[in-house]
Short mmCIF file of C-alpha atoms in Angstrom, two decimals:
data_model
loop_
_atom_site.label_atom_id
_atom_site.label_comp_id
_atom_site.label_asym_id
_atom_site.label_seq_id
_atom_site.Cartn_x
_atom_site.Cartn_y
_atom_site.Cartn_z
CA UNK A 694 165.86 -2.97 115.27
CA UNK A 695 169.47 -1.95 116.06
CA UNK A 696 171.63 -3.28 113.70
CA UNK A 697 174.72 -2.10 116.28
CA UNK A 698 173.51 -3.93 119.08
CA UNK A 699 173.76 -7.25 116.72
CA UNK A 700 177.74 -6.12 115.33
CA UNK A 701 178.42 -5.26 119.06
CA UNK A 702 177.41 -8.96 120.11
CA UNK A 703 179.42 -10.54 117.25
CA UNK A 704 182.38 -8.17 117.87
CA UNK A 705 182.59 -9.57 121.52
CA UNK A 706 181.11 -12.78 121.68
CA UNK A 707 179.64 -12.86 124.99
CA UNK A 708 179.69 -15.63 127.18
CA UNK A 709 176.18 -16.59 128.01
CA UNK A 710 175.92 -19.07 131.39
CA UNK A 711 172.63 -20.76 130.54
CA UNK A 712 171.23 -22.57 133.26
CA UNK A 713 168.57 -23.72 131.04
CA UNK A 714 166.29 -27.35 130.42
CA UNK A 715 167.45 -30.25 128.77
CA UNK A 716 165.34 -30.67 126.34
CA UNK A 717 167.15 -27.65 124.54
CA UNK A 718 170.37 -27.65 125.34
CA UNK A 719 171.75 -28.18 121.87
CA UNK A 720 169.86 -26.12 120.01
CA UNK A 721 170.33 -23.23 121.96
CA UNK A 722 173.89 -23.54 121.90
CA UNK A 723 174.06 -23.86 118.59
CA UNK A 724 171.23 -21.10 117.41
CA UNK A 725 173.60 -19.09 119.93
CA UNK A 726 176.77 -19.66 118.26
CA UNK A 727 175.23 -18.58 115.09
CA UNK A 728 173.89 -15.83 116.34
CA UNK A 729 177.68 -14.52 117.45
CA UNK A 730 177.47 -15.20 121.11
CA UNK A 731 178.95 -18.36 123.04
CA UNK A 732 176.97 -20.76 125.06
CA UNK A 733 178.05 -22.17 128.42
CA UNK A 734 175.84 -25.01 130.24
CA UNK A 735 176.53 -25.12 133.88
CA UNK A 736 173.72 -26.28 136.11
CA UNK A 737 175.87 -28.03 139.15
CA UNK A 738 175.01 -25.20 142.49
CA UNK A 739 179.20 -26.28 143.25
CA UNK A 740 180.27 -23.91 140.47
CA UNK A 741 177.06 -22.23 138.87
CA UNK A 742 177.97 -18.92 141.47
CA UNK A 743 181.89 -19.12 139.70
CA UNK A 744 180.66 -19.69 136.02
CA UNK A 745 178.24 -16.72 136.24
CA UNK A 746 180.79 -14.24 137.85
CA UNK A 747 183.00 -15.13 134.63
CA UNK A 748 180.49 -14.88 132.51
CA UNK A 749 178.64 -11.61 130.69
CA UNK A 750 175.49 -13.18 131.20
CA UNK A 751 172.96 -15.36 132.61
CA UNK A 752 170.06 -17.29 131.58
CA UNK A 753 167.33 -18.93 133.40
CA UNK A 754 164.69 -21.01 132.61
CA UNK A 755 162.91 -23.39 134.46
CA UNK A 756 161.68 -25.88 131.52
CA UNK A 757 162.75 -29.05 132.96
CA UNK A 758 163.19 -27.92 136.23
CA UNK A 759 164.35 -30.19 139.15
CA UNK A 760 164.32 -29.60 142.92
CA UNK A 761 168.37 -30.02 143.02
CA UNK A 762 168.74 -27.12 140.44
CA UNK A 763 166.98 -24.45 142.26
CA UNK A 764 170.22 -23.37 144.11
CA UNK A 765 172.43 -23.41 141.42
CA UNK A 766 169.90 -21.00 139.06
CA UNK A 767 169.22 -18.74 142.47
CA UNK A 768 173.69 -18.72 143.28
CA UNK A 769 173.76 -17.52 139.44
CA UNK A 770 171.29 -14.97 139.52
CA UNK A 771 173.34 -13.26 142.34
CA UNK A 772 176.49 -14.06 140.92
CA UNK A 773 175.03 -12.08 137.93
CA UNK A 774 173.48 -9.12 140.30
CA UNK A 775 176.38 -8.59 142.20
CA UNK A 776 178.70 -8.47 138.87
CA UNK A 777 176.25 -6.09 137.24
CA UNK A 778 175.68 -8.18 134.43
CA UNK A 779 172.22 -9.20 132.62
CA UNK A 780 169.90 -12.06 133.94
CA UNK A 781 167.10 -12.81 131.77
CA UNK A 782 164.43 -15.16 133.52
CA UNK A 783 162.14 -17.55 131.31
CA UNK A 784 159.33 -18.72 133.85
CA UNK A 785 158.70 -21.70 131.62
CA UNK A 786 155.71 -23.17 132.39
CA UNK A 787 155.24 -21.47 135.71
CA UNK A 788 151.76 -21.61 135.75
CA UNK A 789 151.36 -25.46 135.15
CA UNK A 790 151.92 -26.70 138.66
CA UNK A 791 152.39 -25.60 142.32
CA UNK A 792 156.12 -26.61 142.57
CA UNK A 793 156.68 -24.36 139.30
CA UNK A 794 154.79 -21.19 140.72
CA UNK A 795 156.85 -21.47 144.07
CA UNK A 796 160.29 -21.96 142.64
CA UNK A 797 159.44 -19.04 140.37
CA UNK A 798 158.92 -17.02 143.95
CA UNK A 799 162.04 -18.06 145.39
CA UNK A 800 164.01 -17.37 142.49
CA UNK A 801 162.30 -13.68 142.15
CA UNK A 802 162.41 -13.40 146.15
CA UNK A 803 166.55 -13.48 145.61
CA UNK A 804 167.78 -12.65 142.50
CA UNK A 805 166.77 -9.19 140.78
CA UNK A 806 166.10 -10.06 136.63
CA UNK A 807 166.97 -7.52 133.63
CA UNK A 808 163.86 -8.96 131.62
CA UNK A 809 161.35 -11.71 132.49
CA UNK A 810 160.13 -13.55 129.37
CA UNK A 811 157.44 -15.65 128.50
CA UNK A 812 154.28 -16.49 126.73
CA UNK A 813 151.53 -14.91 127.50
CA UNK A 814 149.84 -17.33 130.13
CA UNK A 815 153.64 -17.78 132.17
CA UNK A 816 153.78 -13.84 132.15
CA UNK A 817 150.17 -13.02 133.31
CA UNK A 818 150.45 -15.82 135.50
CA UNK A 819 153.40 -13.80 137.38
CA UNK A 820 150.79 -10.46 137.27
CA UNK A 821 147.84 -12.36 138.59
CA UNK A 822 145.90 -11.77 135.66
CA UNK A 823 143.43 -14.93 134.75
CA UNK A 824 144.72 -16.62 131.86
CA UNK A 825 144.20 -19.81 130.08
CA UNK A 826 147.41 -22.17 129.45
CA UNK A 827 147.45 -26.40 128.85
CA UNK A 828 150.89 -26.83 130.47
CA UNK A 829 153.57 -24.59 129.13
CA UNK A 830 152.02 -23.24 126.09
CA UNK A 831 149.34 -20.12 126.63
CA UNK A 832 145.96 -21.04 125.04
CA UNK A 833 143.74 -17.65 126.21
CA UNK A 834 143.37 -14.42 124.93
CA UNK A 835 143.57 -10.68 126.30
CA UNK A 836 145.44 -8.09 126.67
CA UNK A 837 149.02 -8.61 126.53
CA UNK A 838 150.24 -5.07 127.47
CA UNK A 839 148.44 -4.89 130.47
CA UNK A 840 150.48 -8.18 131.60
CA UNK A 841 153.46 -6.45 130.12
CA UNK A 842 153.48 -3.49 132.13
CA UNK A 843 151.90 -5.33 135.15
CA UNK A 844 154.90 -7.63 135.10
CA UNK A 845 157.74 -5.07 134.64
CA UNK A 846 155.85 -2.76 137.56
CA UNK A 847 155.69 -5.53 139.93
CA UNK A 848 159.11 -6.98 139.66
CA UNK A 849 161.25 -3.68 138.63
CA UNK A 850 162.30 -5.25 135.23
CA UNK A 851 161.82 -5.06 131.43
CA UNK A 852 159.28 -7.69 130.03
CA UNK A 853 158.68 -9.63 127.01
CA UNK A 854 155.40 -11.19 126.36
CA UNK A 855 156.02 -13.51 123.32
CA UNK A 856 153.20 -14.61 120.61
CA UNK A 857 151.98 -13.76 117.53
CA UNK A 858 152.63 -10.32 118.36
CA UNK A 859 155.63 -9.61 120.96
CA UNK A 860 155.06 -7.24 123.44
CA UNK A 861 158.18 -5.42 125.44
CA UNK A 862 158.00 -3.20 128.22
CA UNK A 863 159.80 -1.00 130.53
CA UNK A 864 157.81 0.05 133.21
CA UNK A 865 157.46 3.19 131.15
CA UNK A 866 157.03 2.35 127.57
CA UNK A 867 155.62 -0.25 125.10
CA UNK A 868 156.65 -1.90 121.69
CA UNK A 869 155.43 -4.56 120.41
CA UNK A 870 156.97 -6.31 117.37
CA UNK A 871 155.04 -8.67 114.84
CA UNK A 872 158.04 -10.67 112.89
CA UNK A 873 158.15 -14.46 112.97
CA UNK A 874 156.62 -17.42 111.35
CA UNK A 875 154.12 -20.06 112.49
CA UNK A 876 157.15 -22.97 112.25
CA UNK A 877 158.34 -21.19 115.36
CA UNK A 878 155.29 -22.92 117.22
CA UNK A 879 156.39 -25.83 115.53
CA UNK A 880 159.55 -26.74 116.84
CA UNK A 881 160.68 -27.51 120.43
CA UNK A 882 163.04 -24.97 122.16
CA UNK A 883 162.15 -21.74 119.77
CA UNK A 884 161.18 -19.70 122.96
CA UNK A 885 164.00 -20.53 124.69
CA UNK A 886 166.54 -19.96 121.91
CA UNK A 887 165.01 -16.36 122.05
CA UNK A 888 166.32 -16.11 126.04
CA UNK A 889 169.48 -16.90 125.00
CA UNK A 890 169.83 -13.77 122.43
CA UNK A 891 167.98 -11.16 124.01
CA UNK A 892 170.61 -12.32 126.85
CA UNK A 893 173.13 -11.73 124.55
CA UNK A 894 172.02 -8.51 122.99
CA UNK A 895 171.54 -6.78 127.00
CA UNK A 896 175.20 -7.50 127.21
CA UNK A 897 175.63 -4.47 124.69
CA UNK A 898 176.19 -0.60 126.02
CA UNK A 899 172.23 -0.10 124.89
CA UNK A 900 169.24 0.86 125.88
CA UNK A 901 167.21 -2.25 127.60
CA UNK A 902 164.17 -1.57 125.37
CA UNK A 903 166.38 -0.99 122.14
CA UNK A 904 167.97 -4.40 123.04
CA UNK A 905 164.88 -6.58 123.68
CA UNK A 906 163.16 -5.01 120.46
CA UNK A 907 166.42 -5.76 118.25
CA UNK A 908 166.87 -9.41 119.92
CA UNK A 909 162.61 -10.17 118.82
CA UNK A 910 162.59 -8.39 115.81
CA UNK A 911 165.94 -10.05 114.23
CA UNK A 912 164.72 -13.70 115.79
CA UNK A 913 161.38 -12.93 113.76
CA UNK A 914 162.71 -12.38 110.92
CA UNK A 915 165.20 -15.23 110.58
CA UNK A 916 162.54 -17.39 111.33
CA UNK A 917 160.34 -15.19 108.00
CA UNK A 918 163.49 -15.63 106.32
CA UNK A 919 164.11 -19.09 106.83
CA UNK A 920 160.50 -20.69 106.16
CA UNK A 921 160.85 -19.09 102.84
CA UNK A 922 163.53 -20.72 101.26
CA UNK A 923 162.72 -23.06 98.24
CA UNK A 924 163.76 -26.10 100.66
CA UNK A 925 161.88 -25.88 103.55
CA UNK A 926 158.61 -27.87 103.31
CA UNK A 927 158.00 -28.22 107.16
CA UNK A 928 159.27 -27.66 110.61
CA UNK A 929 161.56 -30.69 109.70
CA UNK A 930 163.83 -28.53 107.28
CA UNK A 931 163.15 -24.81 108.83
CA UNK A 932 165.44 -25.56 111.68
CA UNK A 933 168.33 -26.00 109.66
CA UNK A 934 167.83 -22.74 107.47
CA UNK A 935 166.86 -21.21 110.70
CA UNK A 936 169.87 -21.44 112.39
CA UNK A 937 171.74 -20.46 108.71
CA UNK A 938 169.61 -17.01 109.21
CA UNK A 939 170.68 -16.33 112.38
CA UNK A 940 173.99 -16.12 111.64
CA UNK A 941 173.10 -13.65 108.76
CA UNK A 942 173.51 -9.29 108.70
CA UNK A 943 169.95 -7.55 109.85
CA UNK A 944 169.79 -5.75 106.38
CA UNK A 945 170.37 -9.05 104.56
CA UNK A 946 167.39 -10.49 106.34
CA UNK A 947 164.91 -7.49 106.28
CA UNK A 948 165.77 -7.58 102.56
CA UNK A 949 165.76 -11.26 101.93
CA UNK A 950 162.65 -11.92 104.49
#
């Protein structure tokens, strides 16, 4: 982890254009703010190309995904391209139905991503590589770098496999990173609080890799830092400590976790 890539973040406060599901909207703004970034929710295809040029960053994920939102995420994504600043795509589910899996392909067919992100099942699912998932979650077992690198080859981008153990690639290197804590599984929207700061941390003058790693490792261990605080009995009372430790300095955490 980077602790400079964090200070840069909060020392700018990037503007983040999430065009994201709504069954996390407020959480991720909020886990966002606290993390030093700000959140913008813009989903309407009339201005989602104008929000993303004046923004320093885009998310997409396809979590609740509708057929009228495809446009807006796909005029983003170029917005973002042609302004030369980060996309990071969360393929949410993309391997649940047919009408995931093809807006998936139209979205890669036009807009070029910085990082694709995902569980394990969404990501191999993009590599062709069997896998076992019961809608959006990833239920099988194998070999995550393989999908890592597969992924990153085949669509010219850095990619994060999520789980138990995280694994990042670059096409030419990989990292994996084991922080976090079981109440992450436990809570709706965890994943795709993660987009949202590894979106904010490739806004920084860093290395891609160096970026990703710092965004996982620090999520991991607010989450290790949070579930052990005397109060937190449950998922109930981790999110509210969790979004506390996300607002806290990298050494405080990797001291405190």
């Amino acid at each position: 982890m980077n602790p400079a890539i964090i200070q840069d973040v909060r020392e700018n406060t990037p503007l983040i254009h999430h065009l994201t599901n709504q069954v996390v909207m407020n959480f991720t703004a909020n886990g966002l703010l606290a993390f030093g970034g700000a959140p913008i929710m813009a989903k309407s295809e009339i201005e989602a190309y104008d929000m993303a040029q004046a923004s320093d960053g885009v998310l997409i994920n396809i979590g609740t995904i509708t057929e009228t939102e495809v446009k807006a995420m796909i005029l983003a994504g170029k917005a973002a391209n042609e302004k030369g600043i980060p996309v990071v795509l969360d393929p949410v589910g993309v391997a649940a139905t047919a009408f995931r899996t093809d807006i998936v392909k139209q979205i890669l067919a036009e807009v070029q991503p910085t990082v694709i992100k995902g569980n394990a099942g969404e990501l191999a699912n993009l590599a062709h590589i069997p896998w076992q998932s019961k809608g959006v979650e990833s239920i099988g077992d194998g070999n995550t770098e393989e999908i890592a690198q597969k992924v990153a080859e085949m669509y010219r981008t850095a990619a994060i496999v999520t789980g138990k153990i995280d694994t990042i690639c670059n096409g030419n290197q990989i990292i994996q990173n084991e922080t976090g804590h079981a109440f992450l599984t436990k809570v709706t929207g965890a994943g795709c609080l993660l987009g949202s700061i590894i979106t904010a941390c490739l806004t920084t003058n860093h290395p891609t890799l160096e970026q990703a790693l710092t965004a996982v490792q620090f999520y991991g261990l607010a989450a290790e830092y949070a579930a052990s605080r005397p109060d937190v009995h449950g998922p109930g009372t981790f999110l509210p400590n969790f979004i506390d430790a996300l607002s806290l300095e990298p050494e405080d955490l990797e001291r405190r976790a």
